[in-house]
């Protein structure tokens, strides 16, 4: 049987965190397993190590045994204080590590952009967005952006009563929108139809559905095209996350990550426009 590398995490509580000298000793004891030792949310320690094993069960059993042995040796652990352990593959560990520490959030301005409507109209959706509410601040509600996008794609698009109007776009604006649509659909991003757009695109980042756009001069045609798409509420932008920068060469610190809004998806053809009671398509 081929062995797999697993990450084993053991948590245990204690009246107080052991001194640094003891933590260092435990770390050295488990160094052969690429271990890490840190403070635990329960007030004790979190110990992680990597093991090659035939199964997650085998890795968990051995990992807990090794960690327990090291802690007992240095008299910093009592079995009844262990609060639990987790076993995941190395691939899953890396995937979680690559995720942003804080998920993308959305206030009412972002809700309006995602749903392709005005902030006053977006404020009327608060009851329907309740499942995605993170916190109510003095400045207004804050939602999980992923939840708002899910709502926009699966529920709000079917709300009748607003007609779809076509937005005239220049060839370069259409090429940029089509490139973002390809990323949103998970297909190959190809802006060969317009060389300036092709030259500006560095690749896809984030969840694989966002386009990394190399920072452009303020007077460039790509910047003008992006500004137009932003003005119409078809796209949103953000800066490169710090963790994403680790995989990039120097010179990309000011790049933008661009993705479609719900309105942008409908105008690019990646979303399914709803048909209202009058038979006309929604355009929010």
mmCIF file of C-alpha atoms in Angstrom:
data_model
loop_
_atom_site.group_PDB
_atom_site.id
_atom_site.type_symbol
_atom_site.label_atom_id
_atom_site.label_comp_id
_atom_site.label_asym_id
_atom_site.label_seq_id
_atom_site.Cartn_x
_atom_site.Cartn_y
_atom_site.Cartn_z
ATOM 1 C CA UNK A 1 0.000 0.000 0.000
ATOM 2 C CA UNK A 2 1.315 3.452 -0.921
ATOM 3 C CA UNK A 3 1.838 5.671 2.066
ATOM 4 C CA UNK A 4 0.423 9.181 2.305
ATOM 5 C CA UNK A 5 1.767 12.140 4.233
ATOM 6 C CA UNK A 6 -0.647 13.331 6.930
ATOM 7 C CA UNK A 7 -0.686 16.305 9.245
ATOM 8 C CA UNK A 8 -1.647 15.448 12.823
ATOM 9 C CA UNK A 9 -2.760 18.239 15.148
ATOM 10 C CA UNK A 10 -3.211 17.599 18.885
ATOM 11 C CA UNK A 11 -4.789 20.130 21.231
ATOM 12 C CA UNK A 12 -4.634 20.034 24.982
ATOM 13 C CA UNK A 13 -5.668 22.447 27.699
ATOM 14 C CA UNK A 14 -3.679 23.323 30.791
ATOM 15 C CA UNK A 15 -3.987 25.771 33.691
ATOM 16 C CA UNK A 16 -1.207 27.806 32.055
ATOM 17 C CA UNK A 17 1.005 27.667 28.976
ATOM 18 C CA UNK A 18 4.349 25.928 29.662
ATOM 19 C CA UNK A 19 7.470 28.117 29.658
ATOM 20 C CA UNK A 20 9.394 28.687 26.422
ATOM 21 C CA UNK A 21 12.203 26.379 27.506
ATOM 22 C CA UNK A 22 9.793 23.456 27.772
ATOM 23 C CA UNK A 23 8.113 24.293 24.463
ATOM 24 C CA UNK A 24 11.544 24.363 22.809
ATOM 25 C CA UNK A 25 12.420 20.984 24.331
ATOM 26 C CA UNK A 26 9.176 19.432 23.033
ATOM 27 C CA UNK A 27 9.815 20.908 19.602
ATOM 28 C CA UNK A 28 13.319 19.438 19.491
ATOM 29 C CA UNK A 29 11.982 16.061 20.621
ATOM 30 C CA UNK A 30 9.623 15.954 17.639
ATOM 31 C CA UNK A 31 11.854 17.766 15.116
ATOM 32 C CA UNK A 32 12.220 14.644 12.956
ATOM 33 C CA UNK A 33 8.482 14.924 12.155
ATOM 34 C CA UNK A 34 8.708 18.589 11.060
ATOM 35 C CA UNK A 35 6.752 19.490 14.183
ATOM 36 C CA UNK A 36 5.436 22.866 15.286
ATOM 37 C CA UNK A 37 4.420 23.803 18.831
ATOM 38 C CA UNK A 38 2.290 26.828 19.666
ATOM 39 C CA UNK A 39 -0.182 28.153 22.203
ATOM 40 C CA UNK A 40 -3.606 26.521 22.145
ATOM 41 C CA UNK A 41 -6.954 28.358 22.095
ATOM 42 C CA UNK A 42 -7.793 26.230 25.161
ATOM 43 C CA UNK A 43 -4.896 27.766 27.067
ATOM 44 C CA UNK A 44 -2.396 24.923 26.641
ATOM 45 C CA UNK A 45 -0.543 23.777 23.553
ATOM 46 C CA UNK A 46 -1.198 22.930 19.934
ATOM 47 C CA UNK A 47 1.281 20.418 18.523
ATOM 48 C CA UNK A 48 1.428 19.537 14.813
ATOM 49 C CA UNK A 49 3.575 17.004 13.040
ATOM 50 C CA UNK A 50 3.759 15.291 9.652
ATOM 51 C CA UNK A 51 3.750 11.506 9.279
ATOM 52 C CA UNK A 52 3.769 9.073 6.407
ATOM 53 C CA UNK A 53 1.169 6.417 7.084
ATOM 54 C CA UNK A 54 -1.054 3.859 5.383
ATOM 55 C CA UNK A 55 -4.221 5.594 6.549
ATOM 56 C CA UNK A 56 -5.522 8.569 8.515
ATOM 57 C CA UNK A 57 -6.333 6.223 11.412
ATOM 58 C CA UNK A 58 -2.747 4.951 11.503
ATOM 59 C CA UNK A 59 -1.369 8.495 11.300
ATOM 60 C CA UNK A 60 -3.673 9.691 14.087
ATOM 61 C CA UNK A 61 -2.822 6.808 16.405
ATOM 62 C CA UNK A 62 0.921 7.180 15.926
ATOM 63 C CA UNK A 63 0.855 10.983 15.985
ATOM 64 C CA UNK A 64 -1.009 11.156 19.282
ATOM 65 C CA UNK A 65 1.362 8.536 20.720
ATOM 66 C CA UNK A 66 4.494 10.443 19.659
ATOM 67 C CA UNK A 67 3.200 13.780 20.912
ATOM 68 C CA UNK A 68 1.939 12.309 24.176
ATOM 69 C CA UNK A 69 5.302 10.648 24.753
ATOM 70 C CA UNK A 70 7.213 13.892 24.211
ATOM 71 C CA UNK A 71 4.908 15.856 26.509
ATOM 72 C CA UNK A 72 5.041 13.226 29.253
ATOM 73 C CA UNK A 73 8.830 13.141 29.024
ATOM 74 C CA UNK A 74 8.961 16.835 29.820
ATOM 75 C CA UNK A 75 6.161 16.617 32.409
ATOM 76 C CA UNK A 76 3.856 19.104 30.707
ATOM 77 C CA UNK A 77 0.914 16.901 29.878
ATOM 78 C CA UNK A 78 -1.779 14.942 31.669
ATOM 79 C CA UNK A 79 -3.892 12.638 29.449
ATOM 80 C CA UNK A 80 -7.221 13.917 30.740
ATOM 81 C CA UNK A 81 -6.347 17.464 29.580
ATOM 82 C CA UNK A 82 -6.233 16.489 25.899
ATOM 83 C CA UNK A 83 -9.155 18.219 24.154
ATOM 84 C CA UNK A 84 -8.884 16.450 20.785
ATOM 85 C CA UNK A 85 -6.912 15.857 17.624
ATOM 86 C CA UNK A 86 -7.324 16.167 13.875
ATOM 87 C CA UNK A 87 -5.746 14.269 10.980
ATOM 88 C CA UNK A 88 -5.706 15.685 7.445
ATOM 89 C CA UNK A 89 -3.647 14.989 4.353
ATOM 90 C CA UNK A 90 -0.714 17.218 3.500
ATOM 91 C CA UNK A 91 -2.620 18.433 0.426
ATOM 92 C CA UNK A 92 -5.571 19.508 2.573
ATOM 93 C CA UNK A 93 -3.183 21.186 5.010
ATOM 94 C CA UNK A 94 -1.642 23.209 2.156
ATOM 95 C CA UNK A 95 -5.080 24.125 0.798
ATOM 96 C CA UNK A 96 -6.195 25.480 4.160
ATOM 97 C CA UNK A 97 -2.918 27.326 4.602
ATOM 98 C CA UNK A 98 -3.469 29.097 1.280
ATOM 99 C CA UNK A 99 -6.909 30.373 2.291
ATOM 100 C CA UNK A 100 -7.189 33.983 3.498
ATOM 101 C CA UNK A 101 -7.295 34.241 7.284
ATOM 102 C CA UNK A 102 -10.336 36.491 6.941
ATOM 103 C CA UNK A 103 -12.929 35.616 4.265
ATOM 104 C CA UNK A 104 -13.943 38.270 1.766
ATOM 105 C CA UNK A 105 -16.596 40.497 3.323
ATOM 106 C CA UNK A 106 -19.230 42.759 1.821
ATOM 107 C CA UNK A 107 -20.953 45.878 3.129
ATOM 108 C CA UNK A 108 -23.986 47.422 1.486
ATOM 109 C CA UNK A 109 -21.877 49.080 -1.232
ATOM 110 C CA UNK A 110 -20.398 45.695 -2.161
ATOM 111 C CA UNK A 111 -23.853 44.071 -1.982
ATOM 112 C CA UNK A 112 -25.047 46.645 -4.508
ATOM 113 C CA UNK A 113 -22.072 45.885 -6.772
ATOM 114 C CA UNK A 114 -22.555 42.118 -6.542
ATOM 115 C CA UNK A 115 -26.273 42.276 -7.224
ATOM 116 C CA UNK A 116 -25.791 44.981 -9.852
ATOM 117 C CA UNK A 117 -28.218 47.406 -8.255
ATOM 118 C CA UNK A 118 -28.218 50.609 -6.204
ATOM 119 C CA UNK A 119 -27.357 50.809 -2.503
ATOM 120 C CA UNK A 120 -30.902 51.898 -1.691
ATOM 121 C CA UNK A 121 -32.293 48.831 -3.468
ATOM 122 C CA UNK A 122 -29.638 46.636 -1.861
ATOM 123 C CA UNK A 123 -30.708 47.823 1.602
ATOM 124 C CA UNK A 124 -34.159 46.351 0.905
ATOM 125 C CA UNK A 125 -32.561 42.908 0.620
ATOM 126 C CA UNK A 126 -31.314 42.796 4.219
ATOM 127 C CA UNK A 127 -33.905 40.283 5.413
ATOM 128 C CA UNK A 128 -33.103 37.923 2.542
ATOM 129 C CA UNK A 129 -29.355 38.252 3.161
ATOM 130 C CA UNK A 130 -29.707 37.406 6.865
ATOM 131 C CA UNK A 131 -28.169 33.892 6.483
ATOM 132 C CA UNK A 132 -24.909 35.493 5.333
ATOM 133 C CA UNK A 133 -24.715 38.221 7.997
ATOM 134 C CA UNK A 134 -21.390 38.328 9.871
ATOM 135 C CA UNK A 135 -21.938 41.345 12.098
ATOM 136 C CA UNK A 136 -24.035 44.468 12.390
ATOM 137 C CA UNK A 137 -21.780 47.522 12.719
ATOM 138 C CA UNK A 138 -22.616 51.179 13.279
ATOM 139 C CA UNK A 139 -21.853 51.732 9.591
ATOM 140 C CA UNK A 140 -24.242 48.947 8.562
ATOM 141 C CA UNK A 141 -24.356 45.156 8.109
ATOM 142 C CA UNK A 142 -21.356 43.108 6.983
ATOM 143 C CA UNK A 143 -21.938 39.907 5.003
ATOM 144 C CA UNK A 144 -19.906 37.011 3.641
ATOM 145 C CA UNK A 145 -19.254 38.034 0.037
ATOM 146 C CA UNK A 146 -19.487 34.401 -1.110
ATOM 147 C CA UNK A 147 -22.974 34.165 0.378
ATOM 148 C CA UNK A 148 -24.090 37.375 -1.317
ATOM 149 C CA UNK A 149 -22.820 36.040 -4.654
ATOM 150 C CA UNK A 150 -24.706 32.786 -4.092
ATOM 151 C CA UNK A 151 -27.854 34.771 -3.320
ATOM 152 C CA UNK A 152 -27.385 36.964 -6.398
ATOM 153 C CA UNK A 153 -26.885 33.985 -8.687
ATOM 154 C CA UNK A 154 -29.613 31.667 -7.374
ATOM 155 C CA UNK A 155 -32.314 33.864 -5.871
ATOM 156 C CA UNK A 156 -32.103 37.522 -6.791
ATOM 157 C CA UNK A 157 -31.755 36.829 -10.520
ATOM 158 C CA UNK A 158 -35.275 35.414 -10.494
ATOM 159 C CA UNK A 159 -36.881 38.528 -9.016
ATOM 160 C CA UNK A 160 -39.300 39.911 -11.641
ATOM 161 C CA UNK A 161 -39.945 43.487 -12.645
ATOM 162 C CA UNK A 162 -36.719 45.034 -13.961
ATOM 163 C CA UNK A 163 -35.860 45.053 -17.641
ATOM 164 C CA UNK A 164 -32.471 44.129 -18.974
ATOM 165 C CA UNK A 165 -30.825 46.884 -20.979
ATOM 166 C CA UNK A 166 -27.779 46.263 -23.100
ATOM 167 C CA UNK A 167 -24.618 48.161 -22.201
ATOM 168 C CA UNK A 168 -22.608 49.255 -25.256
ATOM 169 C CA UNK A 169 -18.996 48.152 -24.861
ATOM 170 C CA UNK A 170 -15.949 48.858 -27.002
ATOM 171 C CA UNK A 171 -13.933 45.897 -28.344
ATOM 172 C CA UNK A 172 -11.337 46.184 -25.578
ATOM 173 C CA UNK A 173 -14.019 46.449 -22.888
ATOM 174 C CA UNK A 174 -15.747 43.371 -24.328
ATOM 175 C CA UNK A 175 -12.418 41.486 -24.522
ATOM 176 C CA UNK A 176 -11.727 42.229 -20.846
ATOM 177 C CA UNK A 177 -15.257 41.210 -19.846
ATOM 178 C CA UNK A 178 -15.007 37.979 -21.864
ATOM 179 C CA UNK A 179 -11.688 37.138 -20.191
ATOM 180 C CA UNK A 180 -13.262 37.575 -16.763
ATOM 181 C CA UNK A 181 -16.231 35.478 -17.873
ATOM 182 C CA UNK A 182 -13.893 32.658 -18.895
ATOM 183 C CA UNK A 183 -12.253 32.756 -15.463
ATOM 184 C CA UNK A 184 -15.652 32.759 -13.743
ATOM 185 C CA UNK A 185 -16.688 29.731 -15.812
ATOM 186 C CA UNK A 186 -13.447 27.897 -15.008
ATOM 187 C CA UNK A 187 -12.373 27.759 -18.647
ATOM 188 C CA UNK A 188 -9.126 28.904 -20.242
ATOM 189 C CA UNK A 189 -8.663 32.668 -20.127
ATOM 190 C CA UNK A 190 -7.781 33.747 -23.655
ATOM 191 C CA UNK A 191 -7.756 37.414 -24.640
ATOM 192 C CA UNK A 192 -6.008 36.816 -27.938
ATOM 193 C CA UNK A 193 -8.766 38.850 -29.571
ATOM 194 C CA UNK A 194 -7.243 41.978 -28.069
ATOM 195 C CA UNK A 195 -3.484 42.095 -27.534
ATOM 196 C CA UNK A 196 -3.523 44.859 -24.891
ATOM 197 C CA UNK A 197 -5.809 42.783 -22.665
ATOM 198 C CA UNK A 198 -3.771 39.636 -23.264
ATOM 199 C CA UNK A 199 -0.575 41.469 -22.279
ATOM 200 C CA UNK A 200 -2.168 42.832 -19.088
ATOM 201 C CA UNK A 201 -3.448 39.484 -17.783
ATOM 202 C CA UNK A 202 -0.992 37.637 -15.526
ATOM 203 C CA UNK A 203 -3.234 34.639 -14.792
ATOM 204 C CA UNK A 204 -5.964 33.503 -12.400
ATOM 205 C CA UNK A 205 -5.762 33.710 -8.609
ATOM 206 C CA UNK A 206 -7.890 33.420 -5.486
ATOM 207 C CA UNK A 207 -10.505 30.712 -5.912
ATOM 208 C CA UNK A 208 -9.463 30.200 -9.524
ATOM 209 C CA UNK A 209 -12.258 32.431 -10.866
ATOM 210 C CA UNK A 210 -10.493 35.789 -10.559
ATOM 211 C CA UNK A 211 -8.080 37.382 -13.003
ATOM 212 C CA UNK A 212 -4.794 38.957 -11.947
ATOM 213 C CA UNK A 213 -4.330 42.136 -13.972
ATOM 214 C CA UNK A 214 -0.886 43.721 -14.036
ATOM 215 C CA UNK A 215 -1.037 47.336 -12.934
ATOM 216 C CA UNK A 216 -1.444 49.607 -15.961
ATOM 217 C CA UNK A 217 -0.554 53.262 -16.584
ATOM 218 C CA UNK A 218 -3.403 55.609 -15.717
ATOM 219 C CA UNK A 219 -3.725 56.701 -19.368
ATOM 220 C CA UNK A 220 -3.686 53.200 -20.877
ATOM 221 C CA UNK A 221 -6.617 51.791 -22.817
ATOM 222 C CA UNK A 222 -6.840 48.821 -20.434
ATOM 223 C CA UNK A 223 -7.224 51.173 -17.452
ATOM 224 C CA UNK A 224 -9.942 53.088 -19.313
ATOM 225 C CA UNK A 225 -11.735 49.827 -20.160
ATOM 226 C CA UNK A 226 -11.564 48.646 -16.552
ATOM 227 C CA UNK A 227 -12.889 51.992 -15.318
ATOM 228 C CA UNK A 228 -15.860 51.679 -17.675
ATOM 229 C CA UNK A 229 -16.675 48.164 -16.451
ATOM 230 C CA UNK A 230 -16.424 49.381 -12.845
ATOM 231 C CA UNK A 231 -18.678 52.347 -13.613
ATOM 232 C CA UNK A 232 -21.355 50.023 -15.000
ATOM 233 C CA UNK A 233 -21.046 47.711 -11.974
ATOM 234 C CA UNK A 234 -19.933 44.764 -14.125
ATOM 235 C CA UNK A 235 -16.702 44.006 -12.213
ATOM 236 C CA UNK A 236 -15.091 44.418 -8.809
ATOM 237 C CA UNK A 237 -11.414 44.748 -7.931
ATOM 238 C CA UNK A 238 -9.161 44.078 -4.967
ATOM 239 C CA UNK A 239 -5.446 44.123 -4.201
ATOM 240 C CA UNK A 240 -3.239 41.034 -4.157
ATOM 241 C CA UNK A 241 -3.455 39.160 -0.847
ATOM 242 C CA UNK A 242 -0.213 38.880 1.097
ATOM 243 C CA UNK A 243 -0.236 35.073 0.794
ATOM 244 C CA UNK A 244 -0.792 35.290 -2.958
ATOM 245 C CA UNK A 245 2.273 37.530 -3.228
ATOM 246 C CA UNK A 246 4.479 34.699 -1.935
ATOM 247 C CA UNK A 247 4.080 32.890 -5.245
ATOM 248 C CA UNK A 248 4.681 35.978 -7.401
ATOM 249 C CA UNK A 249 7.832 37.672 -8.611
ATOM 250 C CA UNK A 250 8.751 41.160 -7.475
ATOM 251 C CA UNK A 251 7.017 43.960 -9.331
ATOM 252 C CA UNK A 252 3.469 42.654 -8.893
ATOM 253 C CA UNK A 253 2.761 44.274 -5.521
ATOM 254 C CA UNK A 254 0.306 46.743 -7.072
ATOM 255 C CA UNK A 255 -1.463 44.297 -9.374
ATOM 256 C CA UNK A 256 -5.246 44.102 -9.244
ATOM 257 C CA UNK A 257 -7.455 41.050 -8.884
ATOM 258 C CA UNK A 258 -10.579 41.518 -10.999
ATOM 259 C CA UNK A 259 -13.764 39.438 -10.983
ATOM 260 C CA UNK A 260 -17.309 39.702 -12.306
ATOM 261 C CA UNK A 261 -20.255 40.982 -10.309
ATOM 262 C CA UNK A 262 -23.630 39.306 -10.650
ATOM 263 C CA UNK A 263 -24.581 41.952 -13.189
ATOM 264 C CA UNK A 264 -21.320 41.338 -15.038
ATOM 265 C CA UNK A 265 -22.059 37.625 -15.224
ATOM 266 C CA UNK A 266 -25.404 38.291 -16.841
ATOM 267 C CA UNK A 267 -23.998 40.758 -19.359
ATOM 268 C CA UNK A 268 -21.131 38.441 -20.226
ATOM 269 C CA UNK A 269 -23.431 35.474 -20.685
ATOM 270 C CA UNK A 270 -22.058 33.398 -17.764
ATOM 271 C CA UNK A 271 -25.157 33.970 -15.668
ATOM 272 C CA UNK A 272 -28.708 32.963 -16.554
ATOM 273 C CA UNK A 273 -30.883 36.074 -16.753
ATOM 274 C CA UNK A 274 -34.248 35.707 -15.125
ATOM 275 C CA UNK A 275 -37.504 36.404 -16.893
ATOM 276 C CA UNK A 276 -39.908 38.662 -15.080
ATOM 277 C CA UNK A 277 -43.677 38.664 -15.111
ATOM 278 C CA UNK A 278 -43.680 40.848 -18.187
ATOM 279 C CA UNK A 279 -41.419 38.423 -20.029
ATOM 280 C CA UNK A 280 -38.465 40.781 -19.840
ATOM 281 C CA UNK A 281 -35.089 39.885 -18.419
ATOM 282 C CA UNK A 282 -33.836 41.154 -15.085
ATOM 283 C CA UNK A 283 -30.861 43.510 -15.005
ATOM 284 C CA UNK A 284 -29.708 44.198 -11.469
#
